[in-house]
Short mmCIF file of C-alpha atoms in Angstrom, two decimals:
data_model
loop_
_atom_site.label_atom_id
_atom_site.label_comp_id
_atom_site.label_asym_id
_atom_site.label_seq_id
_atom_site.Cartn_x
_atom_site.Cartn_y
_atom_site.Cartn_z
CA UNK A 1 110.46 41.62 90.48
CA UNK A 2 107.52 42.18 92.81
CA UNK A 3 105.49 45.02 92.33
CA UNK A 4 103.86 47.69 94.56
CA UNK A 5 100.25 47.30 95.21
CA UNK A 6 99.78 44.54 92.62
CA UNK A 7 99.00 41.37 92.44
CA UNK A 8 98.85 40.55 89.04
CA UNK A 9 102.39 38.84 87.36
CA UNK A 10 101.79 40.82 84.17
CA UNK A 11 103.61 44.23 84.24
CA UNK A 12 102.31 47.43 82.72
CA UNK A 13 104.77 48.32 79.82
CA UNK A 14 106.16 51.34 80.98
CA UNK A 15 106.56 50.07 84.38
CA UNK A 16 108.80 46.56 82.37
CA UNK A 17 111.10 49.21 80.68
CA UNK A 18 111.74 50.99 84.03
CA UNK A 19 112.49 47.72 85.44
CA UNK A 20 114.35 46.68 82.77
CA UNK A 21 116.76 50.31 82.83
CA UNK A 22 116.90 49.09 86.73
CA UNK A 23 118.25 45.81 85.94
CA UNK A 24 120.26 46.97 83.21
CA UNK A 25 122.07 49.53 85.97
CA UNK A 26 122.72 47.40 88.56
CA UNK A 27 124.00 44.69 86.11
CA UNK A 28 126.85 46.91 85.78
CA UNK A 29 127.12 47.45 89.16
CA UNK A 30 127.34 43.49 90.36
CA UNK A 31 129.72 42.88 87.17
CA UNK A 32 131.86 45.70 88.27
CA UNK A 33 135.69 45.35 88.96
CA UNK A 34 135.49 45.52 92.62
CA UNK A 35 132.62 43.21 92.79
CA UNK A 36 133.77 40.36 91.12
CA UNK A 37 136.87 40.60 92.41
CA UNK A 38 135.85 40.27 95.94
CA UNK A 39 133.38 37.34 94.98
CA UNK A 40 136.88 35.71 93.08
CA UNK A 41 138.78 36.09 96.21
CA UNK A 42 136.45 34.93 98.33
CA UNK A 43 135.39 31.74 96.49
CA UNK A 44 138.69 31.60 95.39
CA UNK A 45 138.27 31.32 91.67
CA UNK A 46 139.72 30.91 88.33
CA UNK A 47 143.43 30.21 90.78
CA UNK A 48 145.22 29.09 87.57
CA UNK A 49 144.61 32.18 85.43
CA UNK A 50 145.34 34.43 88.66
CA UNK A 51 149.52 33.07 88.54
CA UNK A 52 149.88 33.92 85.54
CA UNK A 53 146.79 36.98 84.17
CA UNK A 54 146.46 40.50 86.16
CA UNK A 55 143.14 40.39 88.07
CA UNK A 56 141.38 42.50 85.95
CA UNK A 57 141.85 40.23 82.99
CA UNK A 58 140.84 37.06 85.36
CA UNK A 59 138.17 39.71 86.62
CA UNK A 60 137.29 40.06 82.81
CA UNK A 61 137.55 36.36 82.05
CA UNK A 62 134.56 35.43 84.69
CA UNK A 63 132.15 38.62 83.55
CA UNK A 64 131.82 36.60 80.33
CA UNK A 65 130.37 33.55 82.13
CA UNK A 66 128.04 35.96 83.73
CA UNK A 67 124.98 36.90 81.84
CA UNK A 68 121.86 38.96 83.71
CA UNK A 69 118.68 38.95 81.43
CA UNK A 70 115.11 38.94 81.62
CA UNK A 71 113.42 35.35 81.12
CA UNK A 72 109.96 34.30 79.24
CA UNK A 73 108.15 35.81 82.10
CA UNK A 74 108.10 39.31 81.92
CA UNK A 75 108.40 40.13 85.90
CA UNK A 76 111.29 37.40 86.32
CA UNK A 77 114.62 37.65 85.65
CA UNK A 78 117.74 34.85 85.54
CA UNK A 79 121.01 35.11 86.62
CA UNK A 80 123.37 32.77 85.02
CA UNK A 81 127.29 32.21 85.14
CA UNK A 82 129.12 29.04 83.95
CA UNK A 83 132.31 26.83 85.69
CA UNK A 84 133.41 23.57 85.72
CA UNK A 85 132.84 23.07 89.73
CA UNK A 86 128.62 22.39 90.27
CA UNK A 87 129.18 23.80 94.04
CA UNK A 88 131.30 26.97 93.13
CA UNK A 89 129.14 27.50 90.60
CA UNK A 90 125.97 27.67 92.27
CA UNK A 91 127.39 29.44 95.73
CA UNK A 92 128.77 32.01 92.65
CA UNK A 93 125.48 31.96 91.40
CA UNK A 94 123.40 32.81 94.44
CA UNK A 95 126.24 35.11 95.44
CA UNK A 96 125.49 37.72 92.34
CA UNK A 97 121.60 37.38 93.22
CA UNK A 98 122.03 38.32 96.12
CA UNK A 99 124.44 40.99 94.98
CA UNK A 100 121.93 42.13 92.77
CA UNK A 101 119.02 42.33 95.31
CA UNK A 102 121.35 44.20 98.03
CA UNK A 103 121.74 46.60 95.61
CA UNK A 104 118.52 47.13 94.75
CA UNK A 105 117.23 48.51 97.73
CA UNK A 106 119.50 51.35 97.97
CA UNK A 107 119.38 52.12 94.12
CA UNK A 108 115.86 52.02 94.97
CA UNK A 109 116.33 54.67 97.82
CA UNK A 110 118.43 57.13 95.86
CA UNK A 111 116.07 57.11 93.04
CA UNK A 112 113.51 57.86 94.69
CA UNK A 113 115.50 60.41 96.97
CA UNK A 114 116.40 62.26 93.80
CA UNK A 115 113.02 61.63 92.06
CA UNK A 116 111.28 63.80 95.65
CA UNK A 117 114.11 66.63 94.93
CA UNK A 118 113.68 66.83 91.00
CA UNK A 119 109.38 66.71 91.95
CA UNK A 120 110.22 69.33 95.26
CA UNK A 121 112.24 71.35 92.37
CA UNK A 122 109.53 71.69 90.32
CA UNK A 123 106.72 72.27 93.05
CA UNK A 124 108.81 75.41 93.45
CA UNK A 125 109.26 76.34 89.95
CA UNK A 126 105.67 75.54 89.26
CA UNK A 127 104.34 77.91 92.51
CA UNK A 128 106.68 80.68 91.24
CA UNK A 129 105.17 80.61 88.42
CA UNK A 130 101.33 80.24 89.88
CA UNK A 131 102.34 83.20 91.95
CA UNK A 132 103.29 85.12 89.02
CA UNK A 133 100.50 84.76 87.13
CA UNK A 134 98.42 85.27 90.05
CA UNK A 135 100.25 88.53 89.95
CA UNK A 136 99.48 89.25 86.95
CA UNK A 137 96.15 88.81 87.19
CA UNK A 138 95.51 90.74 90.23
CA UNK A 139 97.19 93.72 88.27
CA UNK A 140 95.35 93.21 85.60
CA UNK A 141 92.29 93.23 87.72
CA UNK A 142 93.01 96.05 89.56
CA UNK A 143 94.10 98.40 86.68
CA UNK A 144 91.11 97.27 84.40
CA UNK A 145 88.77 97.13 87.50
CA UNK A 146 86.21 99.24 85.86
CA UNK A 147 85.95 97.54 82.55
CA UNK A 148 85.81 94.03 83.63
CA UNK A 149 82.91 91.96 82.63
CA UNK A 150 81.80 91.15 85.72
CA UNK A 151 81.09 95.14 85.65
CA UNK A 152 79.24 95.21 82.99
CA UNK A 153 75.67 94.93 84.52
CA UNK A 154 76.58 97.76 86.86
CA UNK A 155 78.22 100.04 84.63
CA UNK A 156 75.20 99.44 82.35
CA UNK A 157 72.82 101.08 85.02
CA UNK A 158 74.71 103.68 86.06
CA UNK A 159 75.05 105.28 82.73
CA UNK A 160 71.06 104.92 82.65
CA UNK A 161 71.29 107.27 85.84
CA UNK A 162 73.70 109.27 84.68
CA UNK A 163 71.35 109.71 81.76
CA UNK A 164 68.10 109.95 83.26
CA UNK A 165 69.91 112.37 85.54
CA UNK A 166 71.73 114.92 82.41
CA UNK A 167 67.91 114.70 80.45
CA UNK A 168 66.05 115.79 83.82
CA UNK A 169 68.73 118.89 83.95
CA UNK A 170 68.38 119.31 80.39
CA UNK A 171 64.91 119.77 80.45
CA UNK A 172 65.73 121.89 83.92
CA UNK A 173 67.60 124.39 81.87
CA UNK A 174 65.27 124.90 79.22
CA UNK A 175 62.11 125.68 81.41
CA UNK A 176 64.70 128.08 83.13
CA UNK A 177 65.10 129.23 79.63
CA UNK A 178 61.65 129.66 79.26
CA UNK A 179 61.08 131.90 82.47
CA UNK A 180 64.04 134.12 81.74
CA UNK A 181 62.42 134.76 78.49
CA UNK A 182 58.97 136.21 80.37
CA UNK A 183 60.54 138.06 83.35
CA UNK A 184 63.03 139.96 80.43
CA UNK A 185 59.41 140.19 78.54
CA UNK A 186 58.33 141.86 81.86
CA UNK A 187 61.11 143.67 82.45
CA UNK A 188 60.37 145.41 79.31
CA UNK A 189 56.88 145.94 79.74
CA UNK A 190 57.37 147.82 82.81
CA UNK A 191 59.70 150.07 81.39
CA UNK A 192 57.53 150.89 78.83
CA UNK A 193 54.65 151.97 80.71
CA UNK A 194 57.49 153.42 82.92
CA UNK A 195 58.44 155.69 79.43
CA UNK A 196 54.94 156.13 78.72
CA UNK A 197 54.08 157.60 82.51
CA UNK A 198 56.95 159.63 82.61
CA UNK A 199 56.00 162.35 79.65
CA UNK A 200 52.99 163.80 82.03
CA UNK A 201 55.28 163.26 84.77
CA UNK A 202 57.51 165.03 83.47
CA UNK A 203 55.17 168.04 82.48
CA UNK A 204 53.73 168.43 85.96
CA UNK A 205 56.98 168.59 87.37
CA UNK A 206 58.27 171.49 84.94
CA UNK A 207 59.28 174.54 86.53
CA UNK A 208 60.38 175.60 89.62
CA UNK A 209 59.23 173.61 92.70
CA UNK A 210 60.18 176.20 94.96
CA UNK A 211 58.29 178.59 92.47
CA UNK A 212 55.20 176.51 92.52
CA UNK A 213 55.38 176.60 96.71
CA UNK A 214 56.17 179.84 96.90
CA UNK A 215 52.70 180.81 94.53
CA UNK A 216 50.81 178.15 96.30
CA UNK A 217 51.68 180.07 99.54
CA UNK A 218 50.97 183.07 98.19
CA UNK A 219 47.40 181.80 97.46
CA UNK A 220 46.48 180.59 100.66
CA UNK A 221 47.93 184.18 102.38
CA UNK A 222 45.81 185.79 100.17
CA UNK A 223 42.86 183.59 100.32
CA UNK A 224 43.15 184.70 104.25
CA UNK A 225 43.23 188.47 103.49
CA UNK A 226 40.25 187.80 101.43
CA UNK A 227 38.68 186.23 103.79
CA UNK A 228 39.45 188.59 106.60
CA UNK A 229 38.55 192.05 104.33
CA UNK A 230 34.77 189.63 103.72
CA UNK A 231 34.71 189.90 107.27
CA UNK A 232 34.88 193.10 108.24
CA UNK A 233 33.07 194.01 104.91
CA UNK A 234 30.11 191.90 106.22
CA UNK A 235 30.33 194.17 109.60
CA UNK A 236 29.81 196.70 107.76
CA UNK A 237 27.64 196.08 104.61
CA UNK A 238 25.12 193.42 103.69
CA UNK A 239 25.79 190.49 101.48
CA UNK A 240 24.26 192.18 98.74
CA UNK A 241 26.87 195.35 98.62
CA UNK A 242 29.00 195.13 95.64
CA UNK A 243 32.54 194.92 97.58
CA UNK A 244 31.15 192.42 99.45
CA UNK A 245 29.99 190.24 96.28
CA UNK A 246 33.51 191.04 94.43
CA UNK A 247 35.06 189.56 97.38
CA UNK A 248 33.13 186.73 97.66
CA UNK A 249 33.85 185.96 93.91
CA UNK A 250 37.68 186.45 94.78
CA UNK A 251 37.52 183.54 97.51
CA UNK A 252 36.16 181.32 95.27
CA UNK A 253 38.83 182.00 92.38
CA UNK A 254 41.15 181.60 95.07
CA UNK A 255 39.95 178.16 96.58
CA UNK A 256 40.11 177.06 92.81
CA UNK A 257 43.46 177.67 91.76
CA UNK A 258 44.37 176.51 95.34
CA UNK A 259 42.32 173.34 94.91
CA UNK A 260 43.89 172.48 91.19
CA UNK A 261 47.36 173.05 92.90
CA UNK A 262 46.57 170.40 95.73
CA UNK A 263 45.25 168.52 92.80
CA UNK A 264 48.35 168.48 91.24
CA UNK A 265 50.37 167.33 94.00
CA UNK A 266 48.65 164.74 94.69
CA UNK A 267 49.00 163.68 91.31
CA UNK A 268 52.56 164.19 91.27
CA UNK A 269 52.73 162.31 94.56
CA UNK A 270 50.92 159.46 93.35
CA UNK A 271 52.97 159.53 90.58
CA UNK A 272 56.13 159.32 92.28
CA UNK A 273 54.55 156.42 94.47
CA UNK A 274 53.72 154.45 91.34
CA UNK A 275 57.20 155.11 89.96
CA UNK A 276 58.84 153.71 92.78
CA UNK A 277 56.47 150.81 92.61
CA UNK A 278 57.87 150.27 89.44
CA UNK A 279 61.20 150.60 90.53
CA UNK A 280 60.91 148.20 92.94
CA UNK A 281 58.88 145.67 90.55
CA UNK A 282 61.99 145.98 88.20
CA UNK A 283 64.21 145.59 91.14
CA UNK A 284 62.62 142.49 92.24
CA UNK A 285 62.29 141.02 88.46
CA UNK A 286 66.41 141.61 88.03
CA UNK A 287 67.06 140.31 90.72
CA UNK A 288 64.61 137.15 89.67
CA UNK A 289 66.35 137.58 86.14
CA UNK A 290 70.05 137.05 87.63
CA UNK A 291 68.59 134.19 89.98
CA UNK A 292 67.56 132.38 87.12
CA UNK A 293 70.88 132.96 84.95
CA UNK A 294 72.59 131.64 87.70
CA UNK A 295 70.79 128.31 88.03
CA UNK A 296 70.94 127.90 84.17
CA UNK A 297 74.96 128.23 84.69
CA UNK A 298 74.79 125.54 87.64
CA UNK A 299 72.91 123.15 85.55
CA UNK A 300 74.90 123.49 82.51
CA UNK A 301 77.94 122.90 84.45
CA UNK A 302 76.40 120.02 86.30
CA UNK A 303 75.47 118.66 83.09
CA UNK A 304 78.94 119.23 81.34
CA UNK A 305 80.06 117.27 84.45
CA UNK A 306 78.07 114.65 84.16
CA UNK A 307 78.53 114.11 80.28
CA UNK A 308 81.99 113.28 80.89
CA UNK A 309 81.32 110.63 83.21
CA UNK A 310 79.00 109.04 80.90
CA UNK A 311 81.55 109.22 78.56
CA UNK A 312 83.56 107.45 80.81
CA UNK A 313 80.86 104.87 81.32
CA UNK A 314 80.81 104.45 77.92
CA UNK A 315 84.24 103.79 77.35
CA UNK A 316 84.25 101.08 80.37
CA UNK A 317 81.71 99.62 78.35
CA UNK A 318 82.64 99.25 74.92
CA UNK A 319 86.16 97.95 76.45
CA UNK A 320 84.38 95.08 78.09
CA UNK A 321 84.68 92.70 75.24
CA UNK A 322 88.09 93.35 75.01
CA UNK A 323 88.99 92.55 79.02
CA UNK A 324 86.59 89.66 78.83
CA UNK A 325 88.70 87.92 76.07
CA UNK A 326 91.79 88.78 77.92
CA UNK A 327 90.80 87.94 81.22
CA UNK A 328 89.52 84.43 79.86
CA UNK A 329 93.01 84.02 77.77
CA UNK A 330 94.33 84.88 81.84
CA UNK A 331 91.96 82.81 83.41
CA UNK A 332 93.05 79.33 81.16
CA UNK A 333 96.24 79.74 81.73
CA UNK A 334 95.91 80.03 85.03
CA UNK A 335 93.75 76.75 85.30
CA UNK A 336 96.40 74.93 83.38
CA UNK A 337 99.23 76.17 85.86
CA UNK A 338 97.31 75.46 88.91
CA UNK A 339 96.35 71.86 87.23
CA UNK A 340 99.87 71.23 87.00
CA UNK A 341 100.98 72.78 90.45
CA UNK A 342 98.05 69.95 91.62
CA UNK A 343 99.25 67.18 89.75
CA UNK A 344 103.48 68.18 91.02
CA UNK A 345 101.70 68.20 94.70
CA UNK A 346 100.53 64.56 94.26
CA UNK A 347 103.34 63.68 92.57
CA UNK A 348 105.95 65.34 95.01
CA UNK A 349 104.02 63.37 98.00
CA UNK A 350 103.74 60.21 96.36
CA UNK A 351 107.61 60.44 95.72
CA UNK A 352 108.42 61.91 99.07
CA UNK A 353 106.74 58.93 100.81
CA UNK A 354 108.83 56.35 98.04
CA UNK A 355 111.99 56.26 100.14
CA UNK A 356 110.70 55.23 103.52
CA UNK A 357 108.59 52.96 101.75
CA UNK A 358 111.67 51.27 99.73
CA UNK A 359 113.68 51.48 103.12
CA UNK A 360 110.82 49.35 105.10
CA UNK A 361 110.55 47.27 101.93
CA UNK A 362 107.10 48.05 101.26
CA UNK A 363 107.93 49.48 97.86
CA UNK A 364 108.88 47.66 94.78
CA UNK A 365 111.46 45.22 95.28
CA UNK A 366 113.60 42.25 93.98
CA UNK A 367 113.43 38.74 95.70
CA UNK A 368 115.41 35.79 94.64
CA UNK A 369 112.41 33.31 93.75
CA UNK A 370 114.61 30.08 92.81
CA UNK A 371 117.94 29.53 94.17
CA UNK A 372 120.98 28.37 92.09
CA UNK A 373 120.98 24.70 92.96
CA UNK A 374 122.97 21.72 92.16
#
């Protein structure tokens, strides 16, 4: 037995037992019925037992004086067989060595033929399997995206944004608070002093307006007569004639009550003008007032919003230990696969390249290293 690649004599073990199983097989195959029985014919053997025994017991008769068994050298093996001619028994001899080493070459070939299709068998078996788990794992990913460790960092900062971001509106909302409070505080201060100006309001507005006209007309028409009789009074008398002084004192009381009436419209017009300032103060503070109420709605919503995404940061956080455990239980297994799928690769080549290398007899092979002689 020569070895491939090796130049030492000494065999590994397991590599001895294969050769041995070798040996062992093709033992049965030189022995075998139509073997021997073409070596018997053609050497024309045992021709006393063949009148009078079938062949197979004559075929029988010589596999006894054959015997195929490893020697004191544990890469050599002898072939012996036993008859009473020295020539027979040696061209016999070097017959079923060279039996043996014909054989060998193509049991070599077919074992290492089916060796590259059990190996190409379980490259595919192994690569379904990879691909599955790659599968897996990319399902895994994708449906756990969010919570995977590799996540962590970033998830961890965004739910300090999100925070940051829900405290700023928070404190938002309750400076909003805070203003709504004054301008209602406003509201009702102007309403009170509205209550409180509208009592003398209210009194100089009493009575008829069309009554108070039509006596403030009267006045001035007969502030004019008045005026007119002092005229033709003073045509007539002096300033110091009694009718003339009666009518003189008549003007006067005349331009009074006509000046308190002008007096009290302008009060009552500058009363209406201040009331419609304070209309339009409370107007303009409502209107501030549903402003406001309306931005505190906005930011509570906004922050409602944004609490249930930090919740959801949350949980993508707290399940991080969890997918880290499983994707690393993933992750191993996928090594292991992928470190058999290498190893089946290496192993599917090397076997792959066995049969052209056993059919230019570069492989492992059998030589005959002594010749049966006489």
């Amino acid at each position: 037995y020569q070895p491939q690649a090796q130049n030492s004599s000494q065999m590994p073990s397991d590599e001895q037992a294969e050769m041995q199983n070798v040996v062992n097989s093709l033992t049965q195959i030189v022995v075998s019925q139509s073997s021997l029985e073409k070596i018997i014919k053609q050497e024309d053997l045992y021709t006393i037992q063949r009148d009078y025994l079938p062949i197979e017991d004559v075929v029988d008769l010589m596999r006894r004086n054959i015997n195929i068994d490893s020697s004191s050298h544990k890469s050599t093996y002898t072939i012996t067989y036993e008859g009473s001619d020295p020539a027979r028994v040696v061209r016999v001899t070097n017959l079923l060595a060279a039996r043996l080493v014909e054989e060998y070459l193509p049991y070599r070939i077919k074992r290492a033929s089916e060796k590259s299709a059990f190996f190409q068998n379980e490259l595919v078996k192994a690569r379904e399997k990879l691909d599955q788990k790659e599968a897996e794992m990319s399902d895994y990913k994708l449906k756990y995206y969010n919570e995977m460790p590799a996540r962590l960092s970033t998830n961890k900062s965004r739910l300090k944004v999100l925070q940051d971001q829900y405290k700023a509106k928070l404190e938002s909302i309750q400076g909003l608070k805070r203003m709504r409070g004054l301008t209602l505080d406003q509201i009702d201060l102007i309403r009170h002093i509205v209550d409180e100006n509208q009592r003398p309001s209210e009194l100089l507005l009493t009575g008829d307006e069309s009554q108070r006209t039509s006596i403030y007309t009267d006045q001035r028409a007969k502030l004019e007569k008045l005026r007119s009789g002092l005229r033709e009074l003073q045509v007539r008398y002096t300033d110091q004639h009694p009718m003339v002084k009666r009518l003189e004192i008549d003007i006067a009381d005349a331009e009074e009550l006509i000046e308190e009436e002008e007096q009290k419209k302008a009060k009552s017009v500058a009363n209406t003008k201040r009331q419609k300032n304070f209309d339009d103060d409370l107007s303009a503070l409502q209107t501030r007032l549903n402003d406001i109420s309306l931005d505190i709605n906005n930011l509570e919503q906004k922050n409602e919003e944004i609490q249930v995404i930090m919740e959801t940061y949350e949980g993508w956080i707290a399940s991080a230990p969890t997918r880290e455990a499983e994707w690393s239980s993933l992750t191993r297994e996928y090594a292991e696969l992928t470190k058999h799928y290498d190893s089946l690769i290496a192993a599917h080549l090397q076997a792959s390249s066995a049969p052209n290398l056993e059919e230019v007899q570069l492989g492992r092979q059998l030589i005959i290293k002594d010749h049966a002689r006489i």
